[in-house]
Protein backbone atom coordinates (compact mmCIF):
# COMPACT_ATOMS: atom_id res chain seq x y z
CA UNK A 1 0.00 0.00 0.00
CA UNK A 2 1.00 3.63 -0.37
CA UNK A 3 1.33 3.90 3.41
CA UNK A 4 3.82 1.05 3.57
CA UNK A 5 5.74 2.52 0.66
CA UNK A 6 5.82 5.81 2.52
CA UNK A 7 7.26 4.17 5.64
CA UNK A 8 9.80 2.26 3.56
CA UNK A 9 10.68 5.52 1.88
CA UNK A 10 11.19 7.20 5.23
CA UNK A 11 13.32 4.35 6.62
CA UNK A 12 15.34 4.47 3.46
CA UNK A 13 15.74 8.22 3.72
CA UNK A 14 16.92 8.04 7.35
CA UNK A 15 19.39 5.35 6.39
CA UNK A 16 20.57 7.35 3.44
CA UNK A 17 21.19 10.48 5.52
CA UNK A 18 23.04 8.44 8.14
CA UNK A 19 25.31 7.11 5.44
CA UNK A 20 25.91 10.59 4.19
CA UNK A 21 26.93 11.62 7.69
CA UNK A 22 29.33 8.69 7.87
CA UNK A 23 30.91 9.77 4.67
CA UNK A 24 29.88 9.95 1.04
CA UNK A 25 32.72 7.69 0.00
CA UNK A 26 30.64 4.51 -0.32
CA UNK A 27 27.89 6.29 -2.13
CA UNK A 28 30.38 8.03 -4.34
CA UNK A 29 31.75 4.66 -5.36
CA UNK A 30 28.21 3.44 -5.96
CA UNK A 31 27.61 6.40 -8.26
CA UNK A 32 30.82 5.71 -10.15
CA UNK A 33 29.73 2.08 -10.55
CA UNK A 34 26.32 3.25 -11.72
CA UNK A 35 27.96 5.35 -14.43
CA UNK A 36 29.79 2.28 -15.68
CA UNK A 37 26.81 -0.06 -15.55
CA UNK A 38 23.25 0.49 -16.70
CA UNK A 39 21.96 1.42 -13.24
CA UNK A 40 21.44 5.00 -14.39
CA UNK A 41 18.75 5.67 -16.93
CA UNK A 42 16.44 8.39 -18.12
CA UNK A 43 12.65 8.34 -17.96
CA UNK A 44 10.70 10.59 -20.30
CA UNK A 45 7.48 12.40 -19.43
CA UNK A 46 5.31 13.91 -22.17
CA UNK A 47 4.62 17.66 -22.36
CA UNK A 48 1.49 18.39 -24.39
CA UNK A 49 0.11 21.37 -26.25
CA UNK A 50 -2.72 22.75 -24.09
CA UNK A 51 -5.13 23.14 -27.03
CA UNK A 52 -4.46 20.17 -29.29
CA UNK A 53 -3.17 17.69 -26.72
CA UNK A 54 -0.33 16.74 -29.10
CA UNK A 55 2.99 15.76 -27.53
CA UNK A 56 5.34 18.70 -28.16
CA UNK A 57 8.10 17.71 -25.80
CA UNK A 58 9.36 15.21 -23.23
CA UNK A 59 11.21 15.93 -20.01
CA UNK A 60 14.17 13.64 -19.31
CA UNK A 61 14.21 12.59 -15.64
CA UNK A 62 17.18 10.78 -14.14
CA UNK A 63 16.57 7.37 -12.56
CA UNK A 64 18.99 5.39 -10.41
CA UNK A 65 18.20 1.76 -9.86
CA UNK A 66 20.63 0.87 -7.08
CA UNK A 67 21.61 -2.85 -7.12
CA UNK A 68 20.87 -3.28 -3.39
CA UNK A 69 18.53 -0.42 -2.54
CA UNK A 70 16.31 -0.27 -5.60
CA UNK A 71 15.04 2.97 -7.09
CA UNK A 72 16.46 6.10 -5.43
CA UNK A 73 14.58 9.34 -6.17
CA UNK A 74 16.61 12.12 -7.85
CA UNK A 75 15.72 14.67 -5.17
CA UNK A 76 17.73 12.44 -2.79
CA UNK A 77 20.74 11.47 -4.83
CA UNK A 78 21.42 14.60 -6.89
CA UNK A 79 22.57 16.64 -3.85
CA UNK A 80 24.99 13.79 -3.00
CA UNK A 81 26.31 13.75 -6.54
CA UNK A 82 26.82 17.51 -6.35
CA UNK A 83 28.69 17.30 -3.03
CA UNK A 84 30.84 14.48 -4.37
CA UNK A 85 31.82 16.63 -7.36
CA UNK A 86 30.31 14.11 -9.78
CA UNK A 87 27.56 16.30 -11.19
CA UNK A 88 29.60 17.28 -14.25
CA UNK A 89 30.27 13.67 -15.19
CA UNK A 90 26.66 12.61 -14.66
CA UNK A 91 25.22 15.77 -16.14
CA UNK A 92 27.29 15.21 -19.28
CA UNK A 93 26.00 11.65 -19.53
CA UNK A 94 22.39 12.86 -19.12
CA UNK A 95 22.78 15.46 -21.88
CA UNK A 96 24.37 13.04 -24.35
CA UNK A 97 21.86 10.28 -23.59
CA UNK A 98 18.82 12.60 -23.85
CA UNK A 99 19.99 14.13 -27.16
CA UNK A 100 20.77 10.70 -28.63
CA UNK A 101 17.33 9.36 -27.66
CA UNK A 102 15.46 12.45 -28.84
CA UNK A 103 17.19 12.27 -32.22
CA UNK A 104 15.36 8.94 -32.81
CA UNK A 105 11.86 10.29 -32.06
CA UNK A 106 9.84 10.43 -35.26
CA UNK A 107 7.39 12.93 -33.77
CA UNK A 108 10.28 15.43 -33.48
CA UNK A 109 9.18 16.45 -29.98
CA UNK A 110 11.64 18.55 -27.99
CA UNK A 111 13.61 17.09 -25.14
CA UNK A 112 13.91 19.02 -21.86
CA UNK A 113 16.98 18.33 -19.72
CA UNK A 114 17.35 19.48 -16.10
CA UNK A 115 20.56 21.31 -15.32
CA UNK A 116 21.55 21.96 -11.71
CA UNK A 117 23.24 25.17 -10.63
CA UNK A 118 26.40 23.22 -9.85
CA UNK A 119 26.73 22.35 -13.56
CA UNK A 120 26.91 25.99 -14.56
CA UNK A 121 29.86 28.28 -14.43
CA UNK A 122 32.82 28.34 -16.72
CA UNK A 123 32.60 27.19 -20.32
CA UNK A 124 32.00 23.53 -19.37
CA UNK A 125 28.27 23.37 -19.92
CA UNK A 126 28.26 25.09 -23.30
CA UNK A 127 31.00 22.75 -24.49
CA UNK A 128 29.08 19.67 -23.31
CA UNK A 129 25.88 20.85 -24.97
CA UNK A 130 27.64 21.58 -28.28
CA UNK A 131 29.21 18.11 -28.10
CA UNK A 132 25.92 16.37 -27.33
CA UNK A 133 24.16 18.15 -30.21
CA UNK A 134 26.98 17.44 -32.65
CA UNK A 135 27.33 13.73 -31.84
CA UNK A 136 23.55 13.08 -31.81
CA UNK A 137 22.69 15.28 -34.76
CA UNK A 138 19.81 16.76 -32.78
CA UNK A 139 18.76 20.23 -33.98
CA UNK A 140 19.53 22.84 -31.27
CA UNK A 141 15.89 24.01 -31.45
CA UNK A 142 14.77 20.61 -30.15
CA UNK A 143 16.74 20.89 -26.92
CA UNK A 144 15.53 22.75 -23.85
CA UNK A 145 17.54 23.27 -20.68
CA UNK A 146 15.57 23.53 -17.43
CA UNK A 147 17.18 25.55 -14.65
CA UNK A 148 15.81 26.84 -11.35
CA UNK A 149 16.24 30.24 -9.74
CA UNK A 150 19.11 28.76 -7.70
CA UNK A 151 21.40 29.60 -10.64
CA UNK A 152 21.10 33.26 -9.64
CA UNK A 153 22.23 32.75 -6.05
CA UNK A 154 25.95 32.67 -6.82
CA UNK A 155 25.87 35.96 -8.72
CA UNK A 156 28.34 34.48 -11.17
CA UNK A 157 28.08 36.41 -14.41
CA UNK A 158 29.93 33.79 -16.46
CA UNK A 159 27.00 31.47 -15.76
CA UNK A 160 24.62 33.77 -17.55
CA UNK A 161 27.15 34.17 -20.35
CA UNK A 162 27.24 30.46 -21.14
CA UNK A 163 23.43 30.28 -21.06
CA UNK A 164 23.30 33.21 -23.46
CA UNK A 165 25.69 31.46 -25.85
CA UNK A 166 23.44 28.39 -25.91
CA UNK A 167 20.34 30.51 -26.32
CA UNK A 168 21.76 32.25 -29.36
CA UNK A 169 22.34 28.82 -30.88
CA UNK A 170 18.59 28.15 -30.62
CA UNK A 171 18.58 26.01 -27.48
CA UNK A 172 15.50 26.71 -25.31
CA UNK A 173 16.08 28.06 -21.82
CA UNK A 174 13.38 27.20 -19.28
CA UNK A 175 12.89 28.56 -15.77
CA UNK A 176 11.71 25.50 -13.79
CA UNK A 177 9.55 25.40 -10.64
CA UNK A 178 8.51 29.04 -10.89
CA UNK A 179 6.50 30.01 -7.81
CA UNK A 180 8.23 27.55 -5.54
CA UNK A 181 10.78 28.89 -3.04
CA UNK A 182 11.87 32.48 -3.42
CA UNK A 183 10.91 33.04 -7.05
CA UNK A 184 11.22 36.70 -7.80
CA UNK A 185 9.95 38.52 -10.87
CA UNK A 186 13.39 40.14 -10.99
CA UNK A 187 14.94 36.83 -12.10
CA UNK A 188 12.87 36.91 -15.25
CA UNK A 189 14.81 39.89 -16.53
CA UNK A 190 18.24 38.45 -15.67
CA UNK A 191 18.31 35.80 -18.39
CA UNK A 192 16.41 35.46 -21.65
CA UNK A 193 14.15 32.54 -20.82
CA UNK A 194 12.09 31.07 -23.63
CA UNK A 195 9.65 29.44 -21.22
CA UNK A 196 8.49 29.40 -17.61
CA UNK A 197 7.37 26.22 -15.87
CA UNK A 198 4.76 26.95 -13.26
CA UNK A 199 5.13 24.94 -10.08
CA UNK A 200 2.49 22.37 -9.14
CA UNK A 201 1.55 24.22 -5.95
CA UNK A 202 -0.08 27.02 -7.99
CA UNK A 203 -1.87 24.56 -10.22
CA UNK A 204 -3.23 22.78 -7.14
CA UNK A 205 -4.35 26.04 -5.46
CA UNK A 206 -6.04 27.43 -8.57
CA UNK A 207 -7.90 24.19 -9.33
CA UNK A 208 -9.07 24.00 -5.72
CA UNK A 209 -10.87 27.28 -6.39
CA UNK A 210 -8.59 29.44 -4.27
CA UNK A 211 -9.02 33.01 -5.47
CA UNK A 212 -5.55 34.10 -4.39
CA UNK A 213 -3.86 31.22 -6.19
CA UNK A 214 -5.79 31.94 -9.35
CA UNK A 215 -5.03 35.65 -9.20
CA UNK A 216 -1.30 35.01 -8.80
CA UNK A 217 -1.37 32.53 -11.67
CA UNK A 218 -3.17 35.09 -13.83
CA UNK A 219 -0.42 37.56 -13.02
CA UNK A 220 2.42 35.15 -13.80
CA UNK A 221 0.85 34.19 -17.13
CA UNK A 222 0.25 37.85 -18.09
CA UNK A 223 3.86 38.67 -17.23
CA UNK A 224 5.15 35.73 -19.28
CA UNK A 225 3.05 36.87 -22.24
CA UNK A 226 4.38 40.41 -21.90
CA UNK A 227 7.95 39.12 -21.90
CA UNK A 228 7.29 36.87 -24.89
CA UNK A 229 7.86 33.69 -22.87
CA UNK A 230 5.84 30.50 -23.27
CA UNK A 231 4.38 28.72 -20.23
CA UNK A 232 4.10 25.11 -19.09
CA UNK A 233 2.05 23.99 -16.08
CA UNK A 234 3.63 21.13 -14.14
CA UNK A 235 2.00 18.40 -12.09
CA UNK A 236 -1.38 18.22 -13.84
CA UNK A 237 -3.13 15.21 -12.29
CA UNK A 238 -6.79 15.77 -13.17
CA UNK A 239 -8.94 17.01 -16.04
CA UNK A 240 -10.15 19.83 -13.75
CA UNK A 241 -6.55 21.06 -13.30
CA UNK A 242 -5.92 20.82 -17.04
CA UNK A 243 -9.11 22.79 -17.72
CA UNK A 244 -8.20 25.62 -15.32
CA UNK A 245 -4.75 25.98 -16.87
CA UNK A 246 -6.19 25.97 -20.41
CA UNK A 247 -8.71 28.65 -19.40
CA UNK A 248 -5.94 30.81 -17.98
CA UNK A 249 -4.10 30.57 -21.30
CA UNK A 250 -1.18 28.35 -20.34
CA UNK A 251 0.51 27.00 -23.50
CA UNK A 252 1.67 23.55 -22.42
CA UNK A 253 0.65 21.00 -19.81
CA UNK A 254 2.60 18.22 -18.10
CA UNK A 255 1.67 15.74 -15.39
CA UNK A 256 0.51 12.25 -14.52
CA UNK A 257 -2.86 13.02 -16.15
CA UNK A 258 -1.14 13.10 -19.55
CA UNK A 259 1.50 10.49 -18.86
CA UNK A 260 3.98 9.32 -16.24
CA UNK A 261 7.72 9.35 -16.82
CA UNK A 262 8.49 6.18 -18.81
CA UNK A 263 11.66 4.46 -19.99
CA UNK A 264 13.01 5.13 -23.48
CA UNK A 265 11.78 1.73 -24.79
CA UNK A 266 8.24 2.62 -23.78
CA UNK A 267 8.50 5.96 -25.59
CA UNK A 268 9.53 4.16 -28.78
CA UNK A 269 6.53 1.81 -28.52
CA UNK A 270 4.17 4.68 -27.78
CA UNK A 271 5.42 6.31 -30.97
CA UNK A 272 5.00 3.22 -33.13
CA UNK A 273 1.42 2.94 -31.90
CA UNK A 274 0.77 6.60 -32.71
CA UNK A 275 2.16 6.15 -36.22
CA UNK A 276 0.05 3.04 -36.84
CA UNK A 277 -3.06 4.87 -35.66
CA UNK A 278 -2.31 7.72 -38.04
CA UNK A 279 -1.80 5.36 -41.00
P1 LIG B 1 11.48 18.75 -11.88
O1 LIG B 1 12.45 19.10 -12.93
O2 LIG B 1 10.58 19.84 -11.41
O3 LIG B 1 10.65 17.53 -12.46
C1 LIG B 1 9.29 17.30 -12.24
C2 LIG B 1 9.05 16.28 -11.15
O4 LIG B 1 7.65 16.16 -10.93
C3 LIG B 1 9.52 14.87 -11.51
O5 LIG B 1 9.96 14.22 -10.32
C4 LIG B 1 8.25 14.22 -12.04
O6 LIG B 1 8.27 12.81 -11.98
C5 LIG B 1 7.24 14.82 -11.10
N1 LIG B 1 5.87 14.84 -11.66
C6 LIG B 1 5.50 14.87 -12.95
N2 LIG B 1 4.15 14.91 -13.08
C7 LIG B 1 3.66 14.90 -11.82
C8 LIG B 1 2.31 14.91 -11.30
O7 LIG B 1 1.32 14.96 -12.01
N3 LIG B 1 2.20 14.91 -9.93
C9 LIG B 1 3.29 14.88 -9.11
N4 LIG B 1 3.06 14.86 -7.80
N5 LIG B 1 4.56 14.85 -9.57
C10 LIG B 1 4.75 14.87 -10.91
P2 LIG B 1 11.31 13.36 -10.24
O8 LIG B 1 11.50 12.57 -11.50
O9 LIG B 1 11.31 12.65 -8.94
O10 LIG B 1 12.45 14.49 -10.24
C11 LIG B 1 12.57 15.37 -9.17
C12 LIG B 1 13.55 16.47 -9.45
O11 LIG B 1 14.87 15.95 -9.60
C13 LIG B 1 13.27 17.22 -10.75
O12 LIG B 1 12.23 18.16 -10.57
C14 LIG B 1 14.63 17.85 -11.01
O13 LIG B 1 14.78 19.03 -10.26
C15 LIG B 1 15.58 16.80 -10.47
N6 LIG B 1 16.12 16.01 -11.60
C16 LIG B 1 15.60 14.95 -12.25
N7 LIG B 1 16.41 14.51 -13.23
C17 LIG B 1 17.50 15.33 -13.22
C18 LIG B 1 18.71 15.41 -14.00
O14 LIG B 1 18.95 14.66 -14.96
N8 LIG B 1 19.60 16.41 -13.66
C19 LIG B 1 19.36 17.29 -12.64
N9 LIG B 1 20.29 18.22 -12.39
N10 LIG B 1 18.24 17.26 -11.91
C20 LIG B 1 17.31 16.30 -12.18
MG1 LIG C 1 12.36 20.02 -14.67
MG1 LIG D 1 9.70 21.44 -12.04
MG1 LIG E 1 11.87 20.39 -9.14
Coordinates of C-alpha atoms and ligand atoms in Angstrom, one line a residue:
X1 CA 0.0 0.0 0.0
X2 CA 1.0 3.6 -0.4
X3 CA 1.3 3.9 3.4
X4 CA 3.8 1.1 3.6
X5 CA 5.7 2.5 0.7
X6 CA 5.8 5.8 2.5
X7 CA 7.3 4.2 5.6
X8 CA 9.8 2.3 3.6
X9 CA 10.7 5.5 1.9
X10 CA 11.2 7.2 5.2
X11 CA 13.3 4.3 6.6
X12 CA 15.3 4.5 3.5
X13 CA 15.7 8.2 3.7
X14 CA 16.9 8.0 7.4
X15 CA 19.4 5.3 6.4
X16 CA 20.6 7.3 3.4
X17 CA 21.2 10.5 5.5
X18 CA 23.0 8.4 8.1
X19 CA 25.3 7.1 5.4
X20 CA 25.9 10.6 4.2
X21 CA 26.9 11.6 7.7
X22 CA 29.3 8.7 7.9
X23 CA 30.9 9.8 4.7
X24 CA 29.9 9.9 1.0
X25 CA 32.7 7.7 0.0
X26 CA 30.6 4.5 -0.3
X27 CA 27.9 6.3 -2.1
X28 CA 30.4 8.0 -4.3
X29 CA 31.8 4.7 -5.4
X30 CA 28.2 3.4 -6.0
X31 CA 27.6 6.4 -8.3
X32 CA 30.8 5.7 -10.2
X33 CA 29.7 2.1 -10.5
X34 CA 26.3 3.3 -11.7
X35 CA 28.0 5.4 -14.4
X36 CA 29.8 2.3 -15.7
X37 CA 26.8 -0.1 -15.5
X38 CA 23.3 0.5 -16.7
X39 CA 22.0 1.4 -13.2
X40 CA 21.4 5.0 -14.4
X41 CA 18.7 5.7 -16.9
X42 CA 16.4 8.4 -18.1
X43 CA 12.7 8.3 -18.0
X44 CA 10.7 10.6 -20.3
X45 CA 7.5 12.4 -19.4
X46 CA 5.3 13.9 -22.2
X47 CA 4.6 17.7 -22.4
X48 CA 1.5 18.4 -24.4
X49 CA 0.1 21.4 -26.3
X50 CA -2.7 22.7 -24.1
X51 CA -5.1 23.1 -27.0
X52 CA -4.5 20.2 -29.3
X53 CA -3.2 17.7 -26.7
X54 CA -0.3 16.7 -29.1
X55 CA 3.0 15.8 -27.5
X56 CA 5.3 18.7 -28.2
X57 CA 8.1 17.7 -25.8
X58 CA 9.4 15.2 -23.2
X59 CA 11.2 15.9 -20.0
X60 CA 14.2 13.6 -19.3
X61 CA 14.2 12.6 -15.6
X62 CA 17.2 10.8 -14.1
X63 CA 16.6 7.4 -12.6
X64 CA 19.0 5.4 -10.4
X65 CA 18.2 1.8 -9.9
X66 CA 20.6 0.9 -7.1
X67 CA 21.6 -2.8 -7.1
X68 CA 20.9 -3.3 -3.4
X69 CA 18.5 -0.4 -2.5
X70 CA 16.3 -0.3 -5.6
X71 CA 15.0 3.0 -7.1
X72 CA 16.5 6.1 -5.4
X73 CA 14.6 9.3 -6.2
X74 CA 16.6 12.1 -7.8
X75 CA 15.7 14.7 -5.2
X76 CA 17.7 12.4 -2.8
X77 CA 20.7 11.5 -4.8
X78 CA 21.4 14.6 -6.9
X79 CA 22.6 16.6 -3.9
X80 CA 25.0 13.8 -3.0
X81 CA 26.3 13.8 -6.5
X82 CA 26.8 17.5 -6.4
X83 CA 28.7 17.3 -3.0
X84 CA 30.8 14.5 -4.4
X85 CA 31.8 16.6 -7.4
X86 CA 30.3 14.1 -9.8
X87 CA 27.6 16.3 -11.2
X88 CA 29.6 17.3 -14.2
X89 CA 30.3 13.7 -15.2
X90 CA 26.7 12.6 -14.7
X91 CA 25.2 15.8 -16.1
X92 CA 27.3 15.2 -19.3
X93 CA 26.0 11.7 -19.5
X94 CA 22.4 12.9 -19.1
X95 CA 22.8 15.5 -21.9
X96 CA 24.4 13.0 -24.4
X97 CA 21.9 10.3 -23.6
X98 CA 18.8 12.6 -23.9
X99 CA 20.0 14.1 -27.2
X100 CA 20.8 10.7 -28.6
X101 CA 17.3 9.4 -27.7
X102 CA 15.5 12.4 -28.8
X103 CA 17.2 12.3 -32.2
X104 CA 15.4 8.9 -32.8
X105 CA 11.9 10.3 -32.1
X106 CA 9.8 10.4 -35.3
X107 CA 7.4 12.9 -33.8
X108 CA 10.3 15.4 -33.5
X109 CA 9.2 16.5 -30.0
X110 CA 11.6 18.5 -28.0
X111 CA 13.6 17.1 -25.1
X112 CA 13.9 19.0 -21.9
X113 CA 17.0 18.3 -19.7
X114 CA 17.3 19.5 -16.1
X115 CA 20.6 21.3 -15.3
X116 CA 21.5 22.0 -11.7
X117 CA 23.2 25.2 -10.6
X118 CA 26.4 23.2 -9.8
X119 CA 26.7 22.3 -13.6
X120 CA 26.9 26.0 -14.6
X121 CA 29.9 28.3 -14.4
X122 CA 32.8 28.3 -16.7
X123 CA 32.6 27.2 -20.3
X124 CA 32.0 23.5 -19.4
X125 CA 28.3 23.4 -19.9
X126 CA 28.3 25.1 -23.3
X127 CA 31.0 22.8 -24.5
X128 CA 29.1 19.7 -23.3
X129 CA 25.9 20.8 -25.0
X130 CA 27.6 21.6 -28.3
X131 CA 29.2 18.1 -28.1
X132 CA 25.9 16.4 -27.3
X133 CA 24.2 18.2 -30.2
X134 CA 27.0 17.4 -32.7
X135 CA 27.3 13.7 -31.8
X136 CA 23.6 13.1 -31.8
X137 CA 22.7 15.3 -34.8
X138 CA 19.8 16.8 -32.8
X139 CA 18.8 20.2 -34.0
X140 CA 19.5 22.8 -31.3
X141 CA 15.9 24.0 -31.4
X142 CA 14.8 20.6 -30.2
X143 CA 16.7 20.9 -26.9
X144 CA 15.5 22.8 -23.9
X145 CA 17.5 23.3 -20.7
X146 CA 15.6 23.5 -17.4
X147 CA 17.2 25.5 -14.6
X148 CA 15.8 26.8 -11.4
X149 CA 16.2 30.2 -9.7
X150 CA 19.1 28.8 -7.7
X151 CA 21.4 29.6 -10.6
X152 CA 21.1 33.3 -9.6
X153 CA 22.2 32.7 -6.1
X154 CA 25.9 32.7 -6.8
X155 CA 25.9 36.0 -8.7
X156 CA 28.3 34.5 -11.2
X157 CA 28.1 36.4 -14.4
X158 CA 29.9 33.8 -16.5
X159 CA 27.0 31.5 -15.8
X160 CA 24.6 33.8 -17.6
X161 CA 27.2 34.2 -20.3
X162 CA 27.2 30.5 -21.1
X163 CA 23.4 30.3 -21.1
X164 CA 23.3 33.2 -23.5
X165 CA 25.7 31.5 -25.9
X166 CA 23.4 28.4 -25.9
X167 CA 20.3 30.5 -26.3
X168 CA 21.8 32.3 -29.4
X169 CA 22.3 28.8 -30.9
X170 CA 18.6 28.1 -30.6
X171 CA 18.6 26.0 -27.5
X172 CA 15.5 26.7 -25.3
X173 CA 16.1 28.1 -21.8
X174 CA 13.4 27.2 -19.3
X175 CA 12.9 28.6 -15.8
X176 CA 11.7 25.5 -13.8
X177 CA 9.5 25.4 -10.6
X178 CA 8.5 29.0 -10.9
X179 CA 6.5 30.0 -7.8
X180 CA 8.2 27.6 -5.5
X181 CA 10.8 28.9 -3.0
X182 CA 11.9 32.5 -3.4
X183 CA 10.9 33.0 -7.0
X184 CA 11.2 36.7 -7.8
X185 CA 10.0 38.5 -10.9
X186 CA 13.4 40.1 -11.0
X187 CA 14.9 36.8 -12.1
X188 CA 12.9 36.9 -15.2
X189 CA 14.8 39.9 -16.5
X190 CA 18.2 38.5 -15.7
X191 CA 18.3 35.8 -18.4
X192 CA 16.4 35.5 -21.7
X193 CA 14.1 32.5 -20.8
X194 CA 12.1 31.1 -23.6
X195 CA 9.6 29.4 -21.2
X196 CA 8.5 29.4 -17.6
X197 CA 7.4 26.2 -15.9
X198 CA 4.8 27.0 -13.3
X199 CA 5.1 24.9 -10.1
X200 CA 2.5 22.4 -9.1
X201 CA 1.6 24.2 -6.0
X202 CA -0.1 27.0 -8.0
X203 CA -1.9 24.6 -10.2
X204 CA -3.2 22.8 -7.1
X205 CA -4.4 26.0 -5.5
X206 CA -6.0 27.4 -8.6
X207 CA -7.9 24.2 -9.3
X208 CA -9.1 24.0 -5.7
X209 CA -10.9 27.3 -6.4
X210 CA -8.6 29.4 -4.3
X211 CA -9.0 33.0 -5.5
X212 CA -5.5 34.1 -4.4
X213 CA -3.9 31.2 -6.2
X214 CA -5.8 31.9 -9.4
X215 CA -5.0 35.7 -9.2
X216 CA -1.3 35.0 -8.8
X217 CA -1.4 32.5 -11.7
X218 CA -3.2 35.1 -13.8
X219 CA -0.4 37.6 -13.0
X220 CA 2.4 35.2 -13.8
X221 CA 0.8 34.2 -17.1
X222 CA 0.3 37.8 -18.1
X223 CA 3.9 38.7 -17.2
X224 CA 5.2 35.7 -19.3
X225 CA 3.1 36.9 -22.2
X226 CA 4.4 40.4 -21.9
X227 CA 8.0 39.1 -21.9
X228 CA 7.3 36.9 -24.9
X229 CA 7.9 33.7 -22.9
X230 CA 5.8 30.5 -23.3
X231 CA 4.4 28.7 -20.2
X232 CA 4.1 25.1 -19.1
X233 CA 2.1 24.0 -16.1
X234 CA 3.6 21.1 -14.1
X235 CA 2.0 18.4 -12.1
X236 CA -1.4 18.2 -13.8
X237 CA -3.1 15.2 -12.3
X238 CA -6.8 15.8 -13.2
X239 CA -8.9 17.0 -16.0
X240 CA -10.1 19.8 -13.7
X241 CA -6.6 21.1 -13.3
X242 CA -5.9 20.8 -17.0
X243 CA -9.1 22.8 -17.7
X244 CA -8.2 25.6 -15.3
X245 CA -4.7 26.0 -16.9
X246 CA -6.2 26.0 -20.4
X247 CA -8.7 28.7 -19.4
X248 CA -5.9 30.8 -18.0
X249 CA -4.1 30.6 -21.3
X250 CA -1.2 28.3 -20.3
X251 CA 0.5 27.0 -23.5
X252 CA 1.7 23.5 -22.4
X253 CA 0.7 21.0 -19.8
X254 CA 2.6 18.2 -18.1
X255 CA 1.7 15.7 -15.4
X256 CA 0.5 12.3 -14.5
X257 CA -2.9 13.0 -16.2
X258 CA -1.1 13.1 -19.6
X259 CA 1.5 10.5 -18.9
X260 CA 4.0 9.3 -16.2
X261 CA 7.7 9.4 -16.8
X262 CA 8.5 6.2 -18.8
X263 CA 11.7 4.5 -20.0
X264 CA 13.0 5.1 -23.5
X265 CA 11.8 1.7 -24.8
X266 CA 8.2 2.6 -23.8
X267 CA 8.5 6.0 -25.6
X268 CA 9.5 4.2 -28.8
X269 CA 6.5 1.8 -28.5
X270 CA 4.2 4.7 -27.8
X271 CA 5.4 6.3 -31.0
X272 CA 5.0 3.2 -33.1
X273 CA 1.4 2.9 -31.9
X274 CA 0.8 6.6 -32.7
X275 CA 2.2 6.2 -36.2
X276 CA 0.1 3.0 -36.8
X277 CA -3.1 4.9 -35.7
X278 CA -2.3 7.7 -38.0
X279 CA -1.8 5.4 -41.0
Ligands
LIG1 P1 11.5 18.8 -11.9 O1 12.4 19.1 -12.9 O2 10.6 19.8 -11.4 O3 10.6 17.5 -12.5 C1 9.3 17.3 -12.2 C2 9.1 16.3 -11.2 O4 7.7 16.2 -10.9 C3 9.5 14.9 -11.5 O5 10.0 14.2 -10.3 C4 8.2 14.2 -12.0 O6 8.3 12.8 -12.0 C5 7.2 14.8 -11.1 N1 5.9 14.8 -11.7 C6 5.5 14.9 -12.9 N2 4.2 14.9 -13.1 C7 3.7 14.9 -11.8 C8 2.3 14.9 -11.3 O7 1.3 15.0 -12.0 N3 2.2 14.9 -9.9 C9 3.3 14.9 -9.1 N4 3.1 14.9 -7.8 N5 4.6 14.9 -9.6 C10 4.7 14.9 -10.9 P2 11.3 13.4 -10.2 O8 11.5 12.6 -11.5 O9 11.3 12.6 -8.9 O10 12.4 14.5 -10.2 C11 12.6 15.4 -9.2 C12 13.5 16.5 -9.4 O11 14.9 16.0 -9.6 C13 13.3 17.2 -10.7 O12 12.2 18.2 -10.6 C14 14.6 17.9 -11.0 O13 14.8 19.0 -10.3 C15 15.6 16.8 -10.5 N6 16.1 16.0 -11.6 C16 15.6 15.0 -12.2 N7 16.4 14.5 -13.2 C17 17.5 15.3 -13.2 C18 18.7 15.4 -14.0 O14 19.0 14.7 -15.0 N8 19.6 16.4 -13.7 C19 19.4 17.3 -12.6 N9 20.3 18.2 -12.4 N10 18.2 17.3 -11.9 C20 17.3 16.3 -12.2
LIG2 MG1 12.4 20.0 -14.7
LIG3 MG1 9.7 21.4 -12.0
LIG4 MG1 11.9 20.4 -9.1

